[in-house]
mmCIF file of C-alpha atoms and ligand atoms in Angstrom:
data_model
loop_
_atom_site.group_PDB
_atom_site.id
_atom_site.type_symbol
_atom_site.label_atom_id
_atom_site.label_comp_id
_atom_site.label_asym_id
_atom_site.label_seq_id
_atom_site.Cartn_x
_atom_site.Cartn_y
_atom_site.Cartn_z
ATOM 1 C CA UNK A 8 85.983 136.748 -112.006
ATOM 2 C CA UNK A 9 83.297 135.649 -110.052
ATOM 3 C CA UNK A 10 82.887 134.009 -106.508
ATOM 4 C CA UNK A 11 80.702 131.266 -108.150
ATOM 5 C CA UNK A 12 81.204 127.156 -107.264
ATOM 6 C CA UNK A 13 78.422 125.424 -109.548
ATOM 7 C CA UNK A 14 80.113 123.910 -112.294
ATOM 8 C CA UNK A 15 78.252 125.357 -115.330
ATOM 9 C CA UNK A 16 76.250 123.439 -118.270
ATOM 10 C CA UNK A 17 76.911 125.714 -121.049
ATOM 11 C CA UNK A 18 79.458 128.387 -121.746
ATOM 12 C CA UNK A 19 79.800 130.992 -124.316
ATOM 13 C CA UNK A 20 80.896 134.573 -125.360
ATOM 14 C CA UNK A 21 81.509 136.911 -127.689
ATOM 15 C CA UNK A 22 83.925 136.925 -130.686
ATOM 16 C CA UNK A 23 86.616 139.043 -129.429
ATOM 17 C CA UNK A 24 86.368 137.618 -125.373
ATOM 18 C CA UNK A 25 85.838 140.666 -123.776
ATOM 19 C CA UNK A 26 82.418 139.471 -122.609
ATOM 20 C CA UNK A 27 82.017 135.762 -121.488
ATOM 21 C CA UNK A 28 79.080 133.883 -119.779
ATOM 22 C CA UNK A 29 77.935 130.461 -118.052
ATOM 23 C CA UNK A 30 74.981 128.808 -117.250
ATOM 24 C CA UNK A 31 74.524 126.712 -114.368
ATOM 25 C CA UNK A 32 71.200 125.062 -115.369
ATOM 26 C CA UNK A 33 70.257 123.147 -118.817
ATOM 27 C CA UNK A 34 68.512 125.678 -120.950
ATOM 28 C CA UNK A 35 64.724 125.123 -121.624
ATOM 29 C CA UNK A 36 62.403 125.722 -124.794
ATOM 30 C CA UNK A 37 65.798 126.531 -126.880
ATOM 31 C CA UNK A 38 63.802 127.716 -130.123
ATOM 32 C CA UNK A 39 64.390 130.048 -133.264
ATOM 33 C CA UNK A 40 62.598 133.374 -133.672
ATOM 34 C CA UNK A 41 61.821 134.661 -137.053
ATOM 35 C CA UNK A 42 60.582 138.243 -135.659
ATOM 36 C CA UNK A 43 61.417 141.109 -137.640
ATOM 37 C CA UNK A 44 63.293 142.099 -134.212
ATOM 38 C CA UNK A 45 65.705 139.055 -134.260
ATOM 39 C CA UNK A 46 66.407 139.292 -137.602
ATOM 40 C CA UNK A 47 67.881 142.576 -137.185
ATOM 41 C CA UNK A 48 69.143 141.838 -133.827
ATOM 42 C CA UNK A 49 71.816 139.483 -135.298
ATOM 43 C CA UNK A 50 71.748 140.648 -138.476
ATOM 44 C CA UNK A 51 70.681 137.268 -140.097
ATOM 45 C CA UNK A 52 67.371 135.469 -141.307
ATOM 46 C CA UNK A 53 66.551 134.301 -137.701
ATOM 47 C CA UNK A 54 67.852 134.221 -134.315
ATOM 48 C CA UNK A 55 68.664 130.902 -132.265
ATOM 49 C CA UNK A 56 68.053 131.164 -128.785
ATOM 50 C CA UNK A 57 68.565 129.364 -125.366
ATOM 51 C CA UNK A 58 66.761 130.604 -122.558
ATOM 52 C CA UNK A 59 67.619 129.752 -118.659
ATOM 53 C CA UNK A 60 66.359 131.089 -115.257
ATOM 54 C CA UNK A 61 68.836 134.306 -114.414
ATOM 55 C CA UNK A 62 69.344 132.813 -111.187
ATOM 56 C CA UNK A 63 70.960 130.056 -113.141
ATOM 57 C CA UNK A 64 73.114 132.735 -115.316
ATOM 58 C CA UNK A 65 76.190 134.672 -114.918
ATOM 59 C CA UNK A 66 78.295 137.155 -116.834
ATOM 60 C CA UNK A 67 81.456 135.603 -116.440
ATOM 61 C CA UNK A 68 83.828 138.161 -117.885
ATOM 62 C CA UNK A 69 83.458 142.065 -118.883
ATOM 63 C CA UNK A 70 79.858 142.961 -118.952
ATOM 64 C CA UNK A 71 77.736 143.271 -122.163
ATOM 65 C CA UNK A 72 75.935 146.590 -123.712
ATOM 66 C CA UNK A 73 72.137 146.399 -124.109
ATOM 67 C CA UNK A 74 70.040 148.092 -126.411
ATOM 68 C CA UNK A 75 65.747 148.069 -125.347
ATOM 69 C CA UNK A 76 64.420 146.617 -128.685
ATOM 70 C CA UNK A 77 61.204 147.449 -127.516
ATOM 71 C CA UNK A 78 59.849 148.793 -123.876
ATOM 72 C CA UNK A 79 59.437 145.274 -122.858
ATOM 73 C CA UNK A 80 62.869 143.886 -124.326
ATOM 74 C CA UNK A 81 66.481 144.401 -123.699
ATOM 75 C CA UNK A 82 68.929 142.630 -125.932
ATOM 76 C CA UNK A 83 73.203 141.823 -124.737
ATOM 77 C CA UNK A 84 75.560 142.838 -126.883
ATOM 78 C CA UNK A 85 79.264 143.309 -127.307
ATOM 79 C CA UNK A 86 80.321 146.811 -127.017
ATOM 80 C CA UNK A 87 83.592 145.618 -128.888
ATOM 81 C CA UNK A 88 82.955 143.662 -131.214
ATOM 82 C CA UNK A 89 79.184 143.581 -131.882
ATOM 83 C CA UNK A 90 78.202 139.699 -131.077
ATOM 84 C CA UNK A 91 74.698 139.499 -130.113
ATOM 85 C CA UNK A 92 74.593 137.944 -126.935
ATOM 86 C CA UNK A 93 71.620 137.927 -124.893
ATOM 87 C CA UNK A 94 67.942 139.167 -125.048
ATOM 88 C CA UNK A 95 65.224 139.110 -122.190
ATOM 89 C CA UNK A 96 62.048 140.776 -121.389
ATOM 90 C CA UNK A 97 62.313 143.049 -118.582
ATOM 91 C CA UNK A 98 59.606 141.295 -116.234
ATOM 92 C CA UNK A 99 61.001 138.082 -116.823
ATOM 93 C CA UNK A 100 62.538 135.466 -114.848
ATOM 94 C CA UNK A 101 64.392 134.216 -118.201
ATOM 95 C CA UNK A 102 67.351 135.115 -120.132
ATOM 96 C CA UNK A 103 67.971 133.909 -123.323
ATOM 97 C CA UNK A 104 71.481 133.511 -124.847
ATOM 98 C CA UNK A 105 72.449 133.296 -128.816
ATOM 99 C CA UNK A 106 72.990 129.745 -129.816
ATOM 100 C CA UNK A 107 76.474 131.117 -132.124
ATOM 101 C CA UNK A 108 77.722 132.155 -129.035
ATOM 102 C CA UNK A 109 77.747 129.306 -127.020
ATOM 103 C CA UNK A 110 81.135 127.224 -127.017
ATOM 104 C CA UNK A 111 79.275 124.815 -128.345
ATOM 105 C CA UNK A 112 76.491 125.583 -130.604
ATOM 106 C CA UNK A 113 75.459 122.027 -131.218
ATOM 107 C CA UNK A 114 74.883 121.478 -127.739
ATOM 108 C CA UNK A 115 71.371 122.916 -127.591
ATOM 109 C CA UNK A 116 68.656 122.207 -130.156
ATOM 110 C CA UNK A 117 65.691 124.123 -130.751
ATOM 111 C CA UNK A 118 62.202 122.670 -130.086
ATOM 112 C CA UNK A 119 59.857 125.623 -131.345
ATOM 113 C CA UNK A 120 60.055 128.220 -134.165
ATOM 114 C CA UNK A 121 58.484 131.557 -133.098
ATOM 115 C CA UNK A 122 57.563 134.752 -135.390
ATOM 116 C CA UNK A 123 57.250 132.669 -138.537
ATOM 117 C CA UNK A 124 54.978 135.471 -140.257
ATOM 118 C CA UNK A 125 58.425 137.039 -140.795
ATOM 119 C CA UNK A 126 60.474 133.699 -141.780
ATOM 120 C CA UNK A 127 62.017 134.134 -145.356
ATOM 121 C CA UNK A 128 60.685 131.934 -147.493
ATOM 122 C CA UNK A 129 64.149 130.711 -148.726
ATOM 123 C CA UNK A 130 64.963 129.058 -145.625
ATOM 124 C CA UNK A 131 63.324 125.834 -146.968
ATOM 125 C CA UNK A 132 65.895 125.279 -149.736
ATOM 126 C CA UNK A 133 68.827 125.579 -147.424
ATOM 127 C CA UNK A 134 69.153 122.037 -146.844
ATOM 128 C CA UNK A 135 69.267 121.390 -150.348
ATOM 129 C CA UNK A 136 72.218 124.189 -151.491
ATOM 130 C CA UNK A 137 75.456 122.788 -152.266
ATOM 131 C CA UNK A 138 77.802 122.003 -149.537
ATOM 132 C CA UNK A 139 81.637 123.500 -149.308
ATOM 133 C CA UNK A 140 83.693 123.152 -146.697
ATOM 134 C CA UNK A 141 85.659 126.618 -145.422
ATOM 135 C CA UNK A 142 89.246 125.447 -144.883
ATOM 136 C CA UNK A 143 89.290 123.776 -148.409
ATOM 137 C CA UNK A 144 88.079 127.291 -150.208
ATOM 138 C CA UNK A 145 90.517 129.325 -148.660
ATOM 139 C CA UNK A 146 93.891 129.373 -151.001
ATOM 140 C CA UNK A 147 96.587 127.634 -149.146
ATOM 141 C CA UNK A 148 98.530 131.100 -149.403
ATOM 142 C CA UNK A 149 95.732 133.000 -147.965
ATOM 143 C CA UNK A 150 95.404 130.776 -145.158
ATOM 144 C CA UNK A 151 98.867 130.886 -144.082
ATOM 145 C CA UNK A 152 98.581 134.630 -143.991
ATOM 146 C CA UNK A 153 95.320 134.724 -141.632
ATOM 147 C CA UNK A 154 95.861 135.545 -137.824
ATOM 148 C CA UNK A 155 92.636 134.663 -136.479
ATOM 149 C CA UNK A 156 91.596 137.104 -133.353
ATOM 150 C CA UNK A 157 88.811 135.348 -132.494
ATOM 151 C CA UNK A 158 88.246 134.220 -128.627
ATOM 152 C CA UNK A 159 88.406 130.272 -128.344
ATOM 153 C CA UNK A 160 85.911 128.368 -127.663
ATOM 154 C CA UNK A 161 86.255 127.455 -123.953
ATOM 155 C CA UNK A 162 86.855 129.876 -120.608
ATOM 156 C CA UNK A 163 90.374 131.363 -120.506
ATOM 157 C CA UNK A 164 92.376 132.717 -117.695
ATOM 158 C CA UNK A 165 91.455 136.497 -116.241
ATOM 159 C CA UNK A 166 94.779 137.760 -117.767
ATOM 160 C CA UNK A 167 93.912 136.678 -121.115
ATOM 161 C CA UNK A 168 94.117 139.220 -123.640
ATOM 162 C CA UNK A 169 93.012 138.932 -126.858
ATOM 163 C CA UNK A 170 95.736 138.683 -129.921
ATOM 164 C CA UNK A 171 94.674 141.846 -132.083
ATOM 165 C CA UNK A 172 95.839 144.225 -128.828
ATOM 166 C CA UNK A 173 99.250 143.587 -130.099
ATOM 167 C CA UNK A 174 98.883 143.438 -133.448
ATOM 168 C CA UNK A 175 97.368 147.093 -133.182
HETATM 169 ZN ZN1 ZN B 8 83.562 140.918 -127.665
HETATM 170 ZN ZN1 ZN B 9 61.631 137.678 -132.213
#
């Protein structure tokens, strides 16, 4: 918990719920980055990032781990579940959060793409691929067995515990 009194514009966190954060201003220059470091850091074809001034950003639960991907930059992630959460240049007043870790990823729309020299060429065809809905792809019996361990897409009380702690 923090003594923060400002109202968050955007909130987010990792998959397990150990680390949560809040943005107290709208992000600027939301972008995707295809560079090889971003691909590796998120384990995907590109990183989608929402930058905000560090003075408008607070880690509201837990503390992320950090990996220095170069002498100039740090990448934050949850040490428990591995979710990539943030990126920042050491000398910058800005921190960027990953769009996928936002509670409402659709609330931040990329305006620019960087690192296009590493862009995977199959991205051009993604929009034309067959579209399937996750819930209809899973057989009913399997769906009935499933217990989700992912933190919900909103802030939870300080005493909230991940469901899997009981299952272990
Ligand atoms: Zn986590
Ligand atoms: Zn990058």
